[in-house]
Amino acid sequence: MLVILKRDDEEISLQAAQLIASAVHRKPALALGLATGRTMVGVYKHLVGLHKQGSLDFSRVVTFNLDEYLGLSHAHRQSFHHFMQQNLFAHVNVNPRNIHIPDGTIRGNYDRYCASYEEAIRKAGGIDLQLLGIGRNGHVGFNEPTSSLGSRTRLKVLSQETMDDNSKFFALGEESPRCAITMGIGTILEARKILLLAAGAAKSAAVAKSIEGPIASAVSASALQLHPDVTFIIDDAAASQLTQRDYYRRVLEMTALLTPDRLS
Ligand code: GLP
């Protein structure tokens, strides 16, 4: 597990975008797992910038989003479909046929639909690089506390904390979604490489539990400790409750010296 400490959101986004861009340069048909949320906005802005400068080609990239709210149309401004169009897909040359986002408009047959999402990931050869944010309660995707660490893509009931966090983005009187379709923790752990980004003090407890706490279903992101190639990129505020910050800095220095490939 590599922990990269950055000053702020801007530095996090830049570093993450650079890592994603090098992964695409190394493998143009990269299967890229994508995430939504405020933390991702800067990352996508940098990826769009690199594409516009002509140094990043998405034409063969295949994307899989982590999750989507149940019951929102693709055009709803809070849907993750809309978020991805606005922030990334409308501005780069990704082939629409290569875009996969869980469909929150399905009604019934959820298990069958979720199995087909998993099948699409398998057919693409598995996810090469998965981008993750983290919820205040330690969720990744919408794997709320007590999600099984072996869970697969499925319909998930949102926690009260997540609904409260989200309700401010919905219009007054509009009910925010109570369920979502999300990749499971087992699904996420099968990605070959994982990048988790976190910014801001509100994430500091979740970050500390995920990196330094015991592996527990109460903090879904702690399951990442089981993954052989995970990099956390976090800012000072989100890192404030970590007890081993000096050690992470030394590991990073030595990594840059001895195994620089891990940082590019
Ligand atoms: C939602 C998404 C998560 C994301 C989290 C954090 O809950 N399902 O994938 O990590 O939001 O979002 P933000 O970056 O806005 O804090």
Coordinates of C-alpha atoms and ligand atoms in Angstrom, one line a residue:
M1 CA 0.0 0.0 0.0
L2 CA 1.4 3.3 -1.1
V3 CA 0.3 6.6 0.6
I4 CA 1.0 9.7 -1.3
L5 CA 0.5 12.9 0.8
K6 CA -0.3 16.0 -1.1
R7 CA -1.0 19.6 -0.1
D8 CA -4.5 20.0 -1.5
D9 CA -7.2 18.9 -3.8
E10 CA -5.5 20.4 -6.8
E11 CA -2.3 18.4 -6.3
I12 CA -4.3 15.2 -5.7
S13 CA -6.2 15.7 -9.0
L14 CA -3.0 16.4 -11.0
Q15 CA -1.2 13.4 -9.6
A16 CA -4.2 11.1 -10.2
A17 CA -4.6 12.3 -13.8
Q18 CA -0.9 11.8 -14.5
L19 CA -1.1 8.2 -13.2
I20 CA -4.2 7.5 -15.3
A21 CA -2.6 9.1 -18.4
S22 CA 0.5 7.0 -18.1
A23 CA -1.6 3.9 -17.7
V24 CA -3.4 4.7 -20.9
H25 CA -0.1 5.4 -22.7
R26 CA 1.2 2.0 -21.5
K27 CA -2.0 0.2 -22.5
P28 CA -4.2 2.2 -25.0
A29 CA -7.1 -0.3 -24.6
L30 CA -7.1 0.1 -20.8
A31 CA -10.1 -1.0 -18.8
L32 CA -10.6 1.9 -16.5
G33 CA -12.8 1.9 -13.5
L34 CA -14.3 5.4 -12.8
A35 CA -15.8 7.1 -9.8
T36 CA -18.0 10.2 -9.3
G37 CA -18.2 12.8 -6.6
R38 CA -16.6 16.2 -6.0
T39 CA -13.1 14.7 -5.5
M40 CA -13.1 13.5 -9.1
V41 CA -14.0 16.8 -10.8
G42 CA -10.4 18.0 -10.9
V43 CA -9.1 14.7 -12.1
Y44 CA -11.5 14.7 -15.1
K45 CA -10.6 18.3 -15.8
H46 CA -7.0 17.4 -16.1
L47 CA -7.7 14.4 -18.2
V48 CA -9.8 16.5 -20.5
G49 CA -6.9 19.1 -20.7
L50 CA -4.4 16.3 -21.6
H51 CA -6.8 15.1 -24.3
K52 CA -7.3 18.6 -25.7
Q53 CA -3.5 19.1 -25.8
G54 CA -3.4 15.9 -27.9
S55 CA -1.4 13.8 -25.4
L56 CA -4.2 11.5 -24.3
D57 CA -6.2 9.2 -26.6
F58 CA -9.3 7.5 -25.2
S59 CA -10.4 5.9 -28.4
R60 CA -9.7 2.4 -27.2
V61 CA -10.2 2.9 -23.5
V62 CA -13.1 0.9 -22.0
T63 CA -14.7 2.4 -18.9
F64 CA -16.7 1.0 -16.0
N65 CA -18.3 3.2 -13.5
L66 CA -18.6 2.1 -9.9
D67 CA -22.2 2.9 -9.2
E68 CA -25.4 4.8 -10.0
Y69 CA -28.5 5.8 -8.0
L70 CA -31.5 3.7 -8.5
G71 CA -34.5 5.5 -9.9
L72 CA -32.9 8.5 -11.5
S73 CA -33.1 9.0 -15.3
H74 CA -29.8 9.3 -17.1
A75 CA -30.6 13.0 -17.7
H76 CA -31.2 13.8 -14.1
R77 CA -28.6 16.3 -13.0
Q78 CA -27.7 14.3 -9.9
S79 CA -27.3 11.0 -11.8
F80 CA -23.9 9.6 -12.3
H81 CA -24.6 9.3 -16.0
H82 CA -25.1 13.0 -16.1
F83 CA -22.0 13.7 -14.0
M84 CA -19.8 11.6 -16.3
Q85 CA -21.1 13.2 -19.5
Q86 CA -20.6 16.7 -18.0
N87 CA -17.2 16.1 -16.5
L88 CA -15.5 13.7 -18.9
F89 CA -17.3 11.8 -21.7
A90 CA -18.6 14.8 -23.6
H91 CA -15.1 16.3 -23.8
V92 CA -12.9 13.3 -24.8
N93 CA -12.9 10.8 -27.6
V94 CA -14.1 7.8 -25.7
N95 CA -16.2 5.5 -27.8
P96 CA -19.8 5.5 -26.4
R97 CA -19.9 1.8 -27.0
N98 CA -17.0 1.4 -24.5
I99 CA -18.8 3.2 -21.7
H100 CA -20.4 1.2 -18.9
I101 CA -22.3 2.8 -16.1
P102 CA -24.7 0.8 -14.0
D103 CA -28.3 1.5 -15.2
G104 CA -30.3 3.1 -12.4
T105 CA -33.5 3.1 -14.4
I106 CA -34.0 -0.7 -14.4
R107 CA -37.1 -2.0 -12.6
G108 CA -36.8 -5.5 -11.2
N109 CA -34.5 -8.4 -12.2
Y110 CA -31.7 -6.6 -10.3
D111 CA -29.7 -9.7 -9.7
R112 CA -29.7 -10.6 -13.4
Y113 CA -28.8 -7.0 -14.4
C114 CA -25.9 -6.9 -11.9
A115 CA -24.6 -10.3 -13.0
S116 CA -24.5 -8.9 -16.6
Y117 CA -22.5 -5.9 -15.4
E118 CA -20.0 -8.2 -13.8
E119 CA -20.0 -10.2 -17.1
A120 CA -19.2 -7.1 -19.1
I121 CA -16.2 -6.4 -16.8
R122 CA -15.0 -10.0 -17.3
K123 CA -15.4 -9.8 -21.1
A124 CA -13.3 -6.7 -21.1
G125 CA -10.5 -8.7 -19.4
G126 CA -11.1 -7.3 -15.9
I127 CA -10.4 -3.7 -14.7
D128 CA -6.8 -2.6 -15.1
L129 CA -7.0 0.6 -13.0
Q130 CA -9.8 1.5 -10.6
L131 CA -10.3 5.0 -9.4
L132 CA -12.0 5.4 -6.0
G133 CA -13.3 8.2 -3.8
I134 CA -14.3 7.5 -0.2
G135 CA -17.5 8.4 1.7
R136 CA -17.4 10.0 5.2
N137 CA -18.4 6.6 6.5
G138 CA -15.6 4.8 4.7
H139 CA -17.7 3.5 1.8
V140 CA -16.2 2.9 -1.6
G141 CA -18.7 2.9 -4.5
F142 CA -21.9 2.6 -2.5
N143 CA -20.6 -0.2 -0.3
E144 CA -22.1 1.1 2.9
P145 CA -20.8 0.0 6.3
T146 CA -21.3 -3.8 6.9
S147 CA -21.2 -4.6 3.2
S148 CA -19.7 -8.0 2.7
L149 CA -16.0 -7.8 1.9
G150 CA -16.7 -10.4 -0.8
S151 CA -19.7 -8.5 -2.3
R152 CA -20.3 -8.3 -6.0
T153 CA -22.2 -5.7 -8.1
R154 CA -25.7 -5.5 -6.6
L155 CA -28.6 -3.4 -5.4
K156 CA -27.6 -1.6 -2.2
V157 CA -29.7 0.3 0.3
L158 CA -28.0 3.6 1.2
S159 CA -27.2 4.5 4.8
Q160 CA -28.8 7.5 6.5
E161 CA -25.4 9.3 6.5
T162 CA -25.0 8.9 2.8
M163 CA -28.6 10.0 2.2
D164 CA -28.0 13.1 4.4
D165 CA -24.7 13.9 2.5
N166 CA -26.5 13.6 -0.8
S167 CA -29.8 15.4 0.1
K168 CA -28.2 18.8 -0.2
F169 CA -27.6 18.2 -3.9
F170 CA -31.3 17.5 -4.6
A171 CA -33.9 20.3 -5.0
L172 CA -36.0 21.2 -2.0
G173 CA -38.9 18.8 -1.6
E174 CA -37.2 16.3 -4.0
E175 CA -36.5 13.0 -2.4
S176 CA -32.9 11.8 -2.7
P177 CA -32.4 8.2 -3.8
R178 CA -32.6 5.5 -1.2
C179 CA -30.9 2.8 -3.2
A180 CA -28.1 2.4 -5.7
I181 CA -26.5 -0.2 -7.9
T182 CA -22.8 -0.5 -7.0
M183 CA -19.9 -2.7 -7.8
G184 CA -19.1 -4.8 -4.7
I185 CA -16.0 -4.8 -2.7
G186 CA -15.1 -8.2 -4.1
T187 CA -15.5 -6.7 -7.6
I188 CA -13.3 -3.7 -6.7
L189 CA -10.6 -5.9 -5.2
E190 CA -10.2 -7.7 -8.5
A191 CA -9.0 -4.6 -10.3
R192 CA -5.3 -4.9 -11.0
K193 CA -4.4 -1.5 -9.6
I194 CA -6.5 0.8 -7.4
L195 CA -6.1 4.6 -6.8
L196 CA -8.1 6.0 -3.9
L197 CA -8.4 9.8 -3.6
A198 CA -9.5 11.8 -0.5
A199 CA -9.5 15.5 0.2
G200 CA -10.7 17.5 3.2
A201 CA -11.0 17.1 6.9
A202 CA -14.4 15.5 6.7
K203 CA -12.7 12.4 5.3
S204 CA -9.8 12.2 7.8
A205 CA -11.5 9.6 10.2
A206 CA -12.5 7.4 7.3
V207 CA -9.0 7.6 5.7
A208 CA -7.2 6.8 9.0
K209 CA -9.5 3.8 9.7
S210 CA -9.0 2.5 6.1
I211 CA -5.2 2.7 6.1
E212 CA -4.3 2.1 9.8
G213 CA -7.4 0.5 11.3
P214 CA -8.3 -3.2 11.3
I215 CA -10.0 -4.7 8.2
A216 CA -13.6 -4.5 8.9
S217 CA -16.9 -4.5 7.1
A218 CA -17.8 -1.4 9.2
V219 CA -15.3 0.5 7.0
S220 CA -15.5 -0.8 3.5
A221 CA -12.3 0.9 2.3
S222 CA -10.3 -1.0 4.9
A223 CA -10.7 -4.0 2.6
L224 CA -8.2 -2.3 0.3
Q225 CA -5.5 -3.4 2.7
L226 CA -5.9 -6.9 1.1
H227 CA -5.1 -5.5 -2.3
P228 CA -1.5 -5.9 -3.6
D229 CA -1.4 -2.7 -5.6
V230 CA -3.3 0.2 -4.0
T231 CA -2.3 3.8 -3.8
F232 CA -4.0 6.4 -1.6
I233 CA -3.5 10.0 -2.8
I234 CA -4.7 12.3 0.0
D235 CA -4.3 15.9 1.0
D236 CA -3.1 17.2 4.4
A237 CA -6.5 17.7 5.8
A238 CA -7.7 14.2 4.9
A239 CA -4.4 12.8 6.3
S240 CA -4.6 14.6 9.6
Q241 CA -5.6 11.6 11.6
L242 CA -3.0 9.2 10.2
T243 CA -0.3 8.3 12.8
Q244 CA 2.4 7.3 10.5
R245 CA 2.7 10.2 8.1
D246 CA 6.5 10.4 8.3
Y247 CA 6.8 6.7 7.5
Y248 CA 4.6 7.2 4.4
R249 CA 6.8 10.1 3.2
R250 CA 9.9 7.9 3.6
V251 CA 8.3 5.0 1.8
L252 CA 7.5 7.4 -1.0
E253 CA 11.0 8.8 -1.2
M254 CA 12.5 5.2 -1.4
T255 CA 9.8 4.2 -3.9
A256 CA 10.9 7.1 -6.2
L257 CA 14.5 6.0 -5.8
L258 CA 14.2 2.2 -6.1
T259 CA 10.9 1.4 -7.9
P260 CA 9.9 4.6 -9.8
D261 CA 7.6 2.6 -12.1
R262 CA 5.1 2.4 -9.2
L263 CA 4.8 6.2 -9.3
S264 CA 4.3 6.6 -13.1
Ligands
GLP1 C1 -20.5 9.0 -3.4 C2 -20.0 7.9 -4.4 C3 -18.6 7.5 -3.9 C4 -17.7 8.7 -3.7 C5 -18.3 9.5 -2.6 C6 -17.5 10.7 -2.2 O1 -21.0 8.4 -2.2 N1 -20.8 6.8 -4.4 O2 -18.1 6.7 -5.0 O3 -16.5 8.3 -3.3 O4 -19.6 10.0 -3.0 O5 -17.8 11.8 -2.9 P1 -17.1 13.2 -2.8 O6 -15.9 13.1 -3.6 O7 -18.1 14.2 -3.4 O8 -16.8 13.5 -1.3

